[in-house]
């Protein structure tokens, strides 16, 4: 009886020493946005990579990876795409790996009628890593559960955002300040400054001509400073929105604006007769004083306290 | 017997100052950690006398651009003490930063959509003396002090996102000068003597002060042409002895 108890205890301690399995996903590069991989129709058939690392033992079953349009519990079923990276039960050496995701494969697995070209609205899949886990009494669960974290979403976004509204343009010195309104699910905005072309039979309609300068920013900053322009010249300005998948919107209506010269304080000072010509003064003595100040500061900070 | 009584009386007399210190009078003797320097943080309005430049002939481009109000100048100073006796003397180094923004002007004189700014970083090296003997020995919590020193002020002017360039001249540089400062500190230890002792034993901060000081500075490369970054200003702040 005592021997049985001791053996049980030994087994229990071994089991207790095993930690629950966990898979950590990571998306290399800059393709991920908030753990979401988004592709467009154009990039629907491109491969996307996710790396994984594992901790804990696979005591009850193998580890499988799959894409599901619903949830990650149970066995992969109809509509799910199993990725060919199964790790056998009891494997102690395969602790990391790489998964290749292709949206076109996931769509085909969901339904034979789905494809990159026919899908007209957003379609999302969750990346699952599942195995059967042990409960507190060391029994194996009846069904697989997801052990992957964080939740990685793989999305096809075939819909471009709507065209932005007319940008607001303000003239600066040799530059234009352009304020844009974010449209739809845009994650980035591009502003283009273009030459204006007179069109129409009466010559009264202006259209966008050759590109002069363009700039792209995330939607955190909706004010663009477009430099390198000629004061007094009338330019056209248009905005384009991009969603996470990179789908471009149509161009916004064409706004116009002219850079206008202005004087800062130094120009006003010089115009008033001021004789300052810049420079460090006394042969760059500022550097010398800066060095002295830094050295003294260091000396005083590092000096031992007087007793 | 009379000898023992005399010893008792002497001990009581000796204990009286210690008791008095506990109820408010601050004495340097009761603090354990030695003093070797100070850290000062201060801020105040700084209005450079740029419009006083002779070549401007009474024109006031600084006032016309930035108006009458001052820059907010914040400074940090670190001091080392080389004399502690009847007062404290030492050397201090300081660095500060101030900036002021205003709208650039169109040719018509109207405000432009972009901003222009004057930015300064005054650096200082000074000798100082503060009469803290009365605070430590007599419990008077006021410490007058004075400083004289050398100043170097890097400056730059921006318009929009960049340094302004006028007639090929980049609007940035530095100016040498000197300054003299007089001020009065209030020793905060008298308000919470026990807290002050804990501050010392825990962090090594011997004393803390609030102060007001007046600075007269001439920062114009000692009278040479160009920017006059001189000023006459009040500043206020917190000082810590360590």
Short mmCIF file of C-alpha atoms in Angstrom, two decimals:
data_model
loop_
_atom_site.label_atom_id
_atom_site.label_comp_id
_atom_site.label_asym_id
_atom_site.label_seq_id
_atom_site.Cartn_x
_atom_site.Cartn_y
_atom_site.Cartn_z
CA UNK A 1 0.00 0.00 0.00
CA UNK A 2 2.76 2.32 1.00
CA UNK A 3 4.72 1.37 -2.12
CA UNK A 4 1.71 2.09 -4.34
CA UNK A 5 1.34 5.48 -2.76
CA UNK A 6 5.00 6.25 -3.30
CA UNK A 7 4.85 5.22 -6.94
CA UNK A 8 1.74 7.30 -7.49
CA UNK A 9 3.45 10.23 -5.88
CA UNK A 10 6.47 9.82 -8.13
CA UNK A 11 4.29 9.79 -11.26
CA UNK A 12 2.34 12.74 -10.01
CA UNK A 13 5.46 14.76 -9.37
CA UNK A 14 6.70 14.03 -12.87
CA UNK A 15 3.38 15.13 -14.34
CA UNK A 16 3.32 18.19 -12.17
CA UNK A 17 6.75 19.06 -13.48
CA UNK A 18 5.29 19.32 -16.98
CA UNK A 19 3.98 22.71 -17.92
CA UNK A 20 0.87 23.25 -20.03
CA UNK A 21 1.73 23.70 -23.70
CA UNK A 22 1.62 27.22 -25.12
CA UNK A 23 2.40 28.39 -28.66
CA UNK A 24 3.49 31.96 -29.23
CA UNK A 25 2.98 33.41 -32.69
CA UNK A 26 5.02 36.22 -34.23
CA UNK A 27 4.66 37.95 -37.57
CA UNK A 28 8.07 38.88 -39.00
CA UNK A 29 8.64 42.15 -40.78
CA UNK A 30 6.15 44.97 -41.03
CA UNK A 31 3.27 43.13 -42.65
CA UNK A 32 1.32 42.83 -39.41
CA UNK A 33 -0.94 45.51 -37.99
CA UNK A 34 -2.26 44.71 -34.52
CA UNK A 35 -1.66 40.98 -35.04
CA UNK A 36 -3.64 41.12 -38.24
CA UNK A 37 -2.37 40.15 -41.67
CA UNK A 38 -4.45 41.82 -44.33
CA UNK A 39 -4.18 41.08 -48.02
CA UNK A 40 -5.88 42.61 -51.02
CA UNK A 41 -7.15 40.95 -54.17
CA UNK A 42 -3.84 41.71 -55.79
CA UNK A 43 -1.85 40.02 -53.01
CA UNK A 44 -4.41 37.30 -52.28
CA UNK A 45 -2.24 34.50 -53.69
CA UNK A 46 0.97 35.71 -52.04
CA UNK A 47 2.52 33.73 -49.21
CA UNK A 48 2.52 35.27 -45.73
CA UNK A 49 4.80 33.96 -43.00
CA UNK A 50 4.10 33.47 -39.30
CA UNK A 51 6.69 32.02 -36.93
CA UNK A 52 5.89 30.11 -33.78
CA UNK A 53 7.63 28.90 -30.64
CA UNK A 54 6.35 26.33 -28.18
CA UNK A 55 6.74 25.77 -24.46
CA UNK A 56 5.31 22.84 -22.50
CA UNK A 57 4.83 19.19 -23.33
CA UNK A 58 2.45 17.57 -25.82
CA UNK A 59 1.29 14.90 -23.39
CA UNK A 60 -2.09 14.00 -24.88
CA UNK A 61 -2.04 14.54 -28.63
CA UNK A 62 -0.17 16.11 -31.50
CA UNK A 63 -0.03 19.85 -32.14
CA UNK A 64 -1.72 21.00 -35.32
CA UNK A 65 -1.96 24.37 -36.99
CA UNK A 66 -4.93 25.45 -39.06
CA UNK A 67 -6.91 28.39 -40.33
CA UNK A 68 -10.54 28.63 -39.29
CA UNK A 69 -13.21 31.12 -40.33
CA UNK A 70 -15.01 30.45 -37.02
CA UNK A 71 -13.13 29.40 -33.89
CA UNK A 72 -10.20 27.26 -32.87
CA UNK A 73 -11.83 24.64 -30.62
CA UNK A 74 -12.35 21.01 -31.55
CA UNK A 75 -11.03 19.28 -34.63
CA UNK A 76 -10.55 21.17 -37.89
CA UNK A 77 -13.67 20.65 -39.94
CA UNK A 78 -15.26 21.61 -43.17
CA UNK A 79 -14.16 25.03 -44.28
CA UNK A 80 -10.96 24.94 -42.24
CA UNK A 81 -7.51 24.74 -43.80
CA UNK A 82 -5.04 22.48 -42.02
CA UNK A 83 -1.47 23.66 -42.39
CA UNK A 84 1.02 20.85 -42.88
CA UNK A 85 3.11 21.47 -39.80
CA UNK A 86 1.87 18.81 -37.35
CA UNK A 87 4.08 18.17 -34.32
CA UNK A 88 3.66 14.60 -32.98
CA UNK A 89 2.53 13.79 -29.44
CA UNK A 90 5.46 13.54 -27.05
CA UNK A 91 7.79 15.47 -29.36
CA UNK A 92 10.34 17.32 -27.28
CA UNK A 93 12.60 18.66 -29.98
CA UNK A 94 10.36 20.64 -32.34
CA UNK A 95 9.96 23.81 -30.33
CA UNK A 96 9.66 26.36 -33.12
CA UNK A 97 8.76 26.62 -36.76
CA UNK A 98 7.38 28.67 -39.61
CA UNK A 99 3.89 28.68 -41.08
CA UNK A 100 3.11 29.73 -44.64
CA UNK A 101 -0.33 31.24 -45.15
CA UNK A 102 -1.96 31.84 -48.50
CA UNK A 103 -5.38 33.47 -48.65
CA UNK A 104 -6.30 31.79 -51.92
CA UNK A 105 -5.80 28.35 -50.27
CA UNK A 106 -7.91 29.33 -47.28
CA UNK A 107 -10.74 30.54 -49.53
CA UNK A 108 -10.65 27.35 -51.59
CA UNK A 109 -10.81 25.26 -48.42
CA UNK A 110 -13.83 27.21 -47.21
CA UNK A 111 -15.79 26.69 -50.39
CA UNK A 112 -15.04 25.66 -53.97
CA UNK A 113 -16.93 28.74 -55.09
CA UNK A 114 -14.74 31.15 -53.19
CA UNK A 115 -11.70 32.66 -54.85
CA UNK A 116 -9.62 35.78 -54.75
CA UNK A 117 -11.36 37.21 -57.78
CA UNK A 118 -14.93 36.41 -56.73
CA UNK A 119 -14.74 37.45 -53.08
CA UNK A 120 -16.45 40.83 -52.88
CA UNK A 121 -16.37 41.52 -49.16
CA UNK A 122 -13.98 41.09 -46.25
CA UNK A 123 -13.20 37.50 -45.22
CA UNK A 124 -11.23 36.69 -42.05
CA UNK A 125 -9.62 33.55 -40.64
CA UNK A 126 -8.12 32.85 -37.24
CA UNK A 127 -4.79 31.09 -37.00
CA UNK A 128 -5.18 28.13 -34.62
CA UNK A 129 -2.64 25.99 -32.77
CA UNK A 130 -4.47 23.22 -30.95
CA UNK A 131 -3.84 20.11 -28.92
CA UNK A 132 -5.54 18.11 -26.19
CA UNK A 133 -4.51 19.36 -22.79
CA UNK A 134 -4.31 17.64 -19.42
CA UNK A 135 -6.67 18.68 -16.68
CA UNK A 136 -5.77 19.02 -13.01
CA UNK A 137 -6.15 15.26 -12.42
CA UNK A 138 -3.77 14.54 -15.30
CA UNK A 139 -6.56 13.22 -17.50
CA UNK A 140 -6.50 14.29 -21.12
CA UNK A 141 -9.28 16.53 -22.41
CA UNK A 142 -11.72 15.01 -24.86
CA UNK A 143 -11.22 17.65 -27.52
CA UNK A 144 -8.52 19.93 -28.74
CA UNK A 145 -8.29 23.50 -27.51
CA UNK A 146 -6.40 26.49 -28.84
CA UNK A 147 -3.00 27.09 -27.24
CA UNK A 148 -1.85 29.79 -29.68
CA UNK A 149 -1.33 33.38 -28.61
CA UNK A 150 -1.79 36.15 -29.48
CA UNK A 151 -4.76 35.71 -31.75
CA UNK A 152 -3.57 36.17 -35.32
CA UNK A 153 -6.21 37.17 -37.85
CA UNK A 154 -5.68 36.62 -41.57
CA UNK A 155 -8.00 38.82 -43.62
CA UNK A 156 -8.81 39.38 -47.26
CA UNK A 157 -9.96 42.96 -47.81
CA UNK A 158 -11.06 43.26 -51.43
CA UNK A 159 -12.84 46.58 -50.98
CA UNK A 160 -11.01 49.87 -51.46
CA UNK A 161 -11.86 52.75 -49.13
CA UNK A 162 -14.02 55.55 -50.53
CA UNK A 163 -12.37 58.57 -52.08
CA UNK A 164 -11.36 61.22 -49.54
CA UNK A 165 -13.17 64.53 -49.36
CA UNK A 166 -11.72 67.68 -50.88
CA UNK A 167 -8.47 68.47 -49.03
CA UNK A 168 -8.04 71.82 -47.29
CA UNK A 169 -4.98 73.63 -48.65
CA UNK A 170 -3.08 76.51 -47.01
CA UNK A 171 -0.21 78.37 -48.63
CA UNK A 172 3.14 78.39 -46.79
CA UNK A 173 6.52 79.75 -47.82
CA UNK A 174 7.62 77.49 -50.73
CA UNK A 175 5.25 74.86 -49.42
CA UNK A 176 1.62 73.91 -48.99
CA UNK A 177 -0.09 72.67 -45.85
CA UNK A 178 -2.70 70.07 -46.76
CA UNK A 179 -5.29 68.80 -44.30
CA UNK A 180 -7.09 65.62 -45.31
CA UNK A 181 -10.12 63.77 -43.98
CA UNK A 182 -9.68 60.05 -43.38
CA UNK A 183 -12.16 58.03 -45.39
CA UNK A 184 -13.61 54.60 -44.60
CA UNK A 185 -11.18 52.05 -43.16
CA UNK A 186 -8.12 53.87 -44.45
CA UNK A 187 -4.91 53.33 -42.52
CA UNK A 188 -2.71 55.58 -44.64
CA UNK A 189 -3.27 58.71 -46.69
CA UNK A 190 -1.26 59.93 -49.63
CA UNK A 191 -1.24 63.54 -50.81
CA UNK A 192 -0.10 64.45 -54.28
CA UNK A 193 0.76 67.93 -55.51
CA UNK A 194 0.33 68.11 -59.26
CA UNK A 195 0.68 70.59 -62.08
CA UNK A 196 -2.62 71.99 -63.27
CA UNK A 197 -3.65 71.43 -66.87
CA UNK A 198 -6.22 73.61 -68.52
CA UNK A 199 -8.80 71.41 -70.20
CA UNK A 200 -12.11 71.61 -71.99
CA UNK A 201 -12.98 73.56 -75.09
CA UNK A 202 -13.40 76.80 -73.18
CA UNK A 203 -10.20 76.18 -71.27
CA UNK A 204 -12.03 76.75 -68.03
CA UNK A 205 -11.73 73.28 -66.53
CA UNK A 206 -8.52 72.34 -64.78
CA UNK A 207 -7.37 68.77 -64.37
CA UNK A 208 -4.46 67.08 -62.66
CA UNK A 209 -1.28 67.05 -64.69
CA UNK A 210 2.24 65.88 -63.96
CA UNK A 211 3.08 64.86 -60.39
CA UNK A 212 5.27 67.41 -58.60
CA UNK A 213 5.63 65.89 -55.16
CA UNK A 214 3.81 63.32 -53.05
CA UNK A 215 3.91 62.16 -49.44
CA UNK A 216 2.31 59.26 -47.54
CA UNK A 217 1.51 59.31 -43.82
CA UNK A 218 -0.43 57.13 -41.43
CA UNK A 219 -3.82 58.45 -40.38
CA UNK A 220 -2.36 59.54 -37.02
CA UNK A 221 -1.20 62.68 -38.80
CA UNK A 222 -3.70 64.13 -41.23
CA UNK A 223 -1.80 67.35 -41.93
CA UNK A 224 0.78 67.19 -44.69
CA UNK A 225 3.51 69.75 -45.33
CA UNK A 226 4.43 69.59 -49.00
CA UNK A 227 7.81 71.32 -49.49
CA UNK A 228 9.88 72.31 -52.47
CA UNK A 229 7.22 74.33 -54.32
CA UNK A 230 7.42 77.68 -56.09
CA UNK A 231 5.91 80.71 -54.39
CA UNK A 232 3.01 82.27 -56.28
CA UNK A 233 2.41 79.28 -58.53
CA UNK A 234 -1.01 77.59 -58.48
CA UNK A 235 -0.83 73.84 -57.83
CA UNK A 236 -3.41 71.07 -57.76
CA UNK A 237 -3.70 68.89 -54.65
CA UNK A 238 -5.43 65.54 -54.34
CA UNK A 239 -5.58 62.86 -51.67
CA UNK A 240 -5.74 59.06 -51.92
CA UNK A 241 -6.66 56.73 -49.04
CA UNK A 242 -5.12 53.28 -48.51
CA UNK A 243 -6.54 50.55 -46.27
CA UNK A 244 -4.50 47.95 -44.40
CA UNK A 245 -4.49 45.68 -47.42
CA UNK A 246 -3.02 48.44 -49.54
CA UNK A 247 -6.15 48.99 -51.61
CA UNK A 248 -6.08 52.54 -52.98
CA UNK A 249 -9.19 54.68 -53.08
CA UNK A 250 -10.11 56.85 -56.00
CA UNK A 251 -8.53 60.28 -55.94
CA UNK A 252 -10.24 63.02 -54.00
CA UNK A 253 -11.63 66.04 -55.82
CA UNK A 254 -8.83 68.33 -56.97
CA UNK A 255 -8.10 71.24 -54.64
CA UNK A 256 -5.80 74.09 -55.55
CA UNK A 257 -3.40 76.28 -53.63
CA UNK A 258 -0.37 78.54 -54.00
CA UNK A 259 2.71 78.80 -51.78
CA UNK A 260 3.12 82.32 -50.46
CA UNK A 261 6.32 83.95 -49.17
CA UNK A 262 6.51 84.96 -45.51
CA UNK A 263 9.10 86.36 -43.14
CA UNK A 264 10.16 84.74 -39.91
CA UNK A 265 11.66 86.68 -37.02
CA UNK A 266 15.19 86.62 -38.42
CA UNK A 267 14.07 88.10 -41.74
CA UNK A 268 12.21 90.87 -39.90
CA UNK A 269 15.31 91.48 -37.76
CA UNK A 270 17.65 91.69 -40.75
CA UNK A 271 15.22 93.94 -42.59
CA UNK A 272 15.23 96.26 -39.58
CA UNK A 273 19.00 96.60 -39.86
CA UNK A 274 20.15 93.94 -37.40
CA UNK A 275 23.77 92.90 -37.82
CA UNK A 276 23.66 89.35 -36.51
CA UNK A 277 25.26 86.94 -38.93
CA UNK A 278 24.98 83.72 -36.93
CA UNK A 279 27.83 81.44 -35.99
CA UNK A 280 29.09 80.25 -32.65
CA UNK A 281 31.05 83.42 -31.75
CA UNK A 282 34.60 83.60 -30.44
CA UNK A 283 35.77 80.74 -32.60
CA UNK A 284 33.23 78.20 -31.54
CA UNK A 285 33.83 78.96 -27.91
CA UNK A 286 30.44 77.57 -27.09
CA UNK A 287 31.77 74.12 -27.66
CA UNK A 288 34.61 74.86 -25.32
CA UNK A 289 32.30 76.20 -22.61
CA UNK A 290 29.96 73.30 -23.17
CA UNK A 291 32.84 70.91 -22.68
CA UNK A 292 33.95 72.75 -19.52
CA UNK A 293 30.40 72.75 -18.16
CA UNK A 294 30.02 69.06 -18.89
CA UNK A 295 33.38 68.23 -17.33
CA UNK A 296 32.63 70.27 -14.21
CA UNK A 297 29.19 68.77 -13.94
CA UNK A 298 30.65 65.30 -14.18
CA UNK A 299 33.30 66.15 -11.64
CA UNK A 300 30.77 67.51 -9.18
CA UNK A 301 28.41 64.60 -9.60
CA UNK A 302 31.12 62.01 -9.24
CA UNK A 303 32.97 63.71 -6.43
CA UNK A 304 32.87 61.92 -3.16
CA UNK A 305 31.06 63.70 -0.39
CA UNK A 306 33.15 65.59 2.09
CA UNK A 307 33.25 63.97 5.45
CA UNK B 1 28.04 65.09 45.57
CA UNK B 2 28.44 68.65 44.39
CA UNK B 3 30.58 67.36 41.57
CA UNK B 4 27.84 64.97 40.47
CA UNK B 5 25.28 67.77 40.60
CA UNK B 6 27.53 69.97 38.51
CA UNK B 7 27.85 67.20 35.91
CA UNK B 8 24.06 66.76 35.86
CA UNK B 9 23.50 70.47 35.35
CA UNK B 10 26.10 70.56 32.60
CA UNK B 11 24.43 67.63 30.81
CA UNK B 12 21.02 69.29 31.03
CA UNK B 13 22.42 72.52 29.65
CA UNK B 14 24.09 70.61 26.86
CA UNK B 15 20.81 68.85 26.08
CA UNK B 16 18.80 72.06 25.76
CA UNK B 17 20.00 73.00 22.25
CA UNK B 18 19.18 69.49 21.02
CA UNK B 19 15.68 69.75 22.43
CA UNK B 20 15.26 73.16 20.86
CA UNK B 21 16.34 71.77 17.49
CA UNK B 22 13.67 69.12 17.63
CA UNK B 23 10.94 71.70 17.95
CA UNK B 24 11.95 73.86 15.06
CA UNK B 25 15.42 75.33 15.16
CA UNK B 26 17.53 73.73 12.49
CA UNK B 27 21.10 72.99 13.21
CA UNK B 28 23.63 71.54 10.85
CA UNK B 29 25.07 69.45 13.67
CA UNK B 30 22.05 67.16 13.88
CA UNK B 31 22.36 65.94 10.31
CA UNK B 32 24.55 62.98 9.67
CA UNK B 33 25.40 63.15 6.00
CA UNK B 34 27.95 65.68 4.80
CA UNK B 35 27.15 68.37 2.24
CA UNK B 36 29.16 68.56 -0.96
CA UNK B 37 26.95 70.34 -3.49
CA UNK B 38 23.55 71.43 -4.63
CA UNK B 39 20.99 70.92 -7.38
CA UNK B 40 18.79 73.82 -8.44
CA UNK B 41 15.72 73.85 -10.67
CA UNK B 42 14.30 77.22 -11.62
CA UNK B 43 12.01 78.87 -14.10
CA UNK B 44 10.97 82.36 -15.00
CA UNK B 45 10.21 84.84 -17.72
CA UNK B 46 13.11 85.69 -20.03
CA UNK B 47 12.76 88.60 -22.39
CA UNK B 48 15.95 89.10 -24.39
CA UNK B 49 16.79 92.73 -25.08
CA UNK B 50 17.07 92.07 -28.81
CA UNK B 51 15.44 95.36 -29.72
CA UNK B 52 18.21 97.24 -27.83
CA UNK B 53 20.77 96.51 -30.56
CA UNK B 54 22.15 99.86 -31.68
CA UNK B 55 22.04 99.01 -35.38
CA UNK B 56 18.27 98.69 -35.19
CA UNK B 57 17.97 102.44 -34.54
CA UNK B 58 14.90 102.09 -32.40
CA UNK B 59 13.13 99.54 -34.59
CA UNK B 60 11.59 96.69 -32.63
CA UNK B 61 11.51 93.48 -34.69
CA UNK B 62 11.37 91.26 -31.60
CA UNK B 63 8.39 93.10 -30.14
CA UNK B 64 6.71 93.32 -33.54
CA UNK B 65 7.01 89.57 -34.02
CA UNK B 66 6.62 88.13 -30.55
CA UNK B 67 4.83 90.88 -28.68
CA UNK B 68 5.56 92.06 -25.17
CA UNK B 69 5.46 88.80 -23.25
CA UNK B 70 8.55 86.86 -22.15
CA UNK B 71 9.86 83.44 -23.04
CA UNK B 72 9.43 80.83 -20.35
CA UNK B 73 12.97 79.82 -19.42
CA UNK B 74 13.65 76.68 -17.38
CA UNK B 75 17.12 75.97 -16.00
CA UNK B 76 18.99 73.27 -14.12
CA UNK B 77 22.08 74.11 -12.10
CA UNK B 78 24.53 71.81 -10.37
CA UNK B 79 26.80 73.23 -7.70
CA UNK B 80 29.91 72.01 -5.97
CA UNK B 81 30.95 73.48 -2.61
CA UNK B 82 34.59 74.31 -1.97
CA UNK B 83 34.09 76.32 1.21
CA UNK B 84 31.78 75.64 4.11
CA UNK B 85 32.33 77.86 7.10
CA UNK B 86 30.72 81.20 7.61
CA UNK B 87 28.40 80.54 4.74
CA UNK B 88 29.02 78.37 1.70
CA UNK B 89 30.92 79.12 -1.49
CA UNK B 90 31.37 77.08 -4.63
CA UNK B 91 31.15 76.78 -8.35
CA UNK B 92 28.02 76.09 -10.36
CA UNK B 93 27.22 75.02 -13.90
CA UNK B 94 23.83 75.54 -15.44
CA UNK B 95 21.89 74.83 -18.60
CA UNK B 96 18.48 76.07 -19.61
CA UNK B 97 16.02 76.17 -22.44
CA UNK B 98 13.51 78.75 -23.60
CA UNK B 99 11.45 79.22 -26.74
CA UNK B 100 8.84 81.56 -28.09
CA UNK B 101 6.57 81.10 -31.07
CA UNK B 102 4.64 83.60 -33.17
CA UNK B 103 3.09 83.71 -36.59
CA UNK B 104 5.42 84.53 -39.46
CA UNK B 105 4.40 87.61 -41.43
CA UNK B 106 3.22 87.92 -45.00
CA UNK B 107 4.45 90.73 -47.20
CA UNK B 108 1.25 92.61 -46.38
CA UNK B 109 2.07 92.41 -42.68
CA UNK B 110 -0.71 89.96 -41.99
CA UNK B 111 -0.03 86.76 -40.10
CA UNK B 112 1.12 83.83 -42.22
CA UNK B 113 -0.12 80.30 -41.68
CA UNK B 114 3.24 79.09 -40.41
CA UNK B 115 5.12 79.87 -37.24
CA UNK B 116 8.48 81.39 -36.47
CA UNK B 117 10.28 80.76 -33.21
CA UNK B 118 13.27 81.97 -31.24
CA UNK B 119 14.95 79.26 -29.16
CA UNK B 120 17.78 79.71 -26.67
CA UNK B 121 19.87 77.39 -24.53
CA UNK B 122 21.69 79.52 -21.92
CA UNK B 123 24.73 77.75 -20.45
CA UNK B 124 26.42 79.18 -17.39
CA UNK B 125 29.51 78.81 -15.24
CA UNK B 126 29.43 80.77 -11.98
CA UNK B 127 30.98 81.38 -8.61
CA UNK B 128 28.57 81.80 -5.74
CA UNK B 129 28.38 82.53 -2.08
CA UNK B 130 25.39 81.96 0.17
CA UNK B 131 25.14 83.08 3.75
CA UNK B 132 23.56 79.99 5.32
CA UNK B 133 25.39 80.35 8.61
CA UNK B 134 22.46 82.15 10.19
CA UNK B 135 20.07 79.42 9.11
CA UNK B 136 22.14 76.60 10.51
CA UNK B 137 23.43 78.28 13.64
CA UNK B 138 20.70 80.67 14.67
CA UNK B 139 17.63 79.08 13.14
CA UNK B 140 16.84 81.98 10.81
CA UNK B 141 15.45 80.23 7.74
CA UNK B 142 16.47 82.86 5.19
CA UNK B 143 19.61 82.45 3.09
CA UNK B 144 20.75 85.38 0.98
CA UNK B 145 23.14 84.57 -1.85
CA UNK B 146 24.89 85.99 -4.85
CA UNK B 147 26.52 84.68 -8.02
CA UNK B 148 28.67 86.01 -10.83
CA UNK B 149 29.49 84.05 -13.91
CA UNK B 150 30.14 83.51 -17.55
CA UNK B 151 27.28 82.82 -19.93
CA UNK B 152 27.18 81.27 -23.37
CA UNK B 153 23.82 81.20 -25.12
CA UNK B 154 23.32 79.10 -28.23
CA UNK B 155 20.28 80.37 -30.14
CA UNK B 156 18.40 79.59 -33.33
CA UNK B 157 15.41 80.93 -35.20
CA UNK B 158 13.00 78.66 -37.03
CA UNK B 159 10.32 79.25 -39.61
CA UNK B 160 8.04 76.36 -40.36
CA UNK B 161 9.92 73.15 -39.72
CA UNK B 162 13.43 74.39 -40.36
CA UNK B 163 15.99 76.95 -39.24
CA UNK B 164 15.30 80.21 -41.03
CA UNK B 165 17.78 81.23 -43.73
CA UNK B 166 17.92 84.88 -44.81
CA UNK B 167 20.24 86.14 -47.55
CA UNK B 168 22.25 82.95 -47.21
CA UNK B 169 22.68 83.43 -43.46
CA UNK B 170 21.56 80.51 -41.34
CA UNK B 171 19.72 81.89 -38.33
CA UNK B 172 21.63 80.14 -35.58
CA UNK B 173 24.61 80.90 -33.41
CA UNK B 174 25.86 81.57 -29.93
CA UNK B 175 26.56 84.60 -27.77
CA UNK B 176 28.98 85.10 -24.91
CA UNK B 177 28.27 87.25 -21.91
CA UNK B 178 28.30 87.54 -18.17
CA UNK B 179 25.70 87.63 -15.46
CA UNK B 180 25.25 88.63 -11.83
CA UNK B 181 22.52 87.22 -9.64
CA UNK B 182 21.23 88.03 -6.20
CA UNK B 183 18.59 86.06 -4.41
CA UNK B 184 16.99 84.90 -1.21
CA UNK B 185 16.24 81.29 -0.27
CA UNK B 186 13.76 80.10 2.30
CA UNK B 187 14.92 76.99 4.18
CA UNK B 188 12.05 74.53 4.01
CA UNK B 189 13.50 72.31 6.74
CA UNK B 190 12.03 74.54 9.43
CA UNK B 191 8.52 73.58 8.34
CA UNK B 192 9.04 69.85 8.82
CA UNK B 193 12.31 69.21 10.69
CA UNK B 194 11.66 65.50 11.14
CA UNK B 195 10.77 65.05 7.48
CA UNK B 196 13.91 66.97 6.55
CA UNK B 197 16.03 64.59 8.65
CA UNK B 198 14.36 61.60 7.00
CA UNK B 199 15.04 63.16 3.62
CA UNK B 200 18.68 63.40 4.58
CA UNK B 201 19.06 59.93 6.02
CA UNK B 202 17.09 58.34 3.18
CA UNK B 203 18.23 60.27 0.13
CA UNK B 204 21.21 62.29 1.28
CA UNK B 205 19.40 65.58 0.71
CA UNK B 206 20.62 67.77 3.56
CA UNK B 207 18.44 70.83 3.05
CA UNK B 208 15.81 72.07 0.65
CA UNK B 209 14.91 75.66 -0.22
CA UNK B 210 12.47 77.71 -2.18
CA UNK B 211 14.03 80.81 -3.66
CA UNK B 212 13.55 83.93 -5.72
CA UNK B 213 16.44 85.58 -7.53
CA UNK B 214 17.10 88.49 -9.81
CA UNK B 215 19.58 88.16 -12.66
CA UNK B 216 21.31 90.93 -14.57
CA UNK B 217 22.94 89.50 -17.65
CA UNK B 218 24.71 91.03 -20.60
CA UNK B 219 24.94 88.47 -23.38
CA UNK B 220 26.05 90.27 -26.53
CA UNK B 221 29.57 89.00 -27.16
CA UNK B 222 30.73 91.77 -24.83
CA UNK B 223 29.36 94.65 -26.88
CA UNK B 224 30.01 93.35 -30.38
CA UNK B 225 27.41 93.80 -33.16
CA UNK B 226 24.59 91.33 -33.49
CA UNK B 227 21.97 89.78 -31.26
CA UNK B 228 21.58 91.15 -27.75
CA UNK B 229 20.43 88.25 -25.61
CA UNK B 230 20.91 90.24 -22.42
CA UNK B 231 18.10 90.29 -19.90
CA UNK B 232 17.00 91.49 -16.49
CA UNK B 233 14.83 88.80 -15.02
CA UNK B 234 13.32 87.24 -11.95
CA UNK B 235 13.43 83.49 -11.55
CA UNK B 236 11.96 81.17 -8.96
CA UNK B 237 12.72 77.61 -8.03
CA UNK B 238 13.71 74.82 -5.72
CA UNK B 239 17.22 74.13 -4.43
CA UNK B 240 18.51 70.99 -2.77
CA UNK B 241 21.75 70.54 -0.82
CA UNK B 242 23.26 67.09 -1.06
#
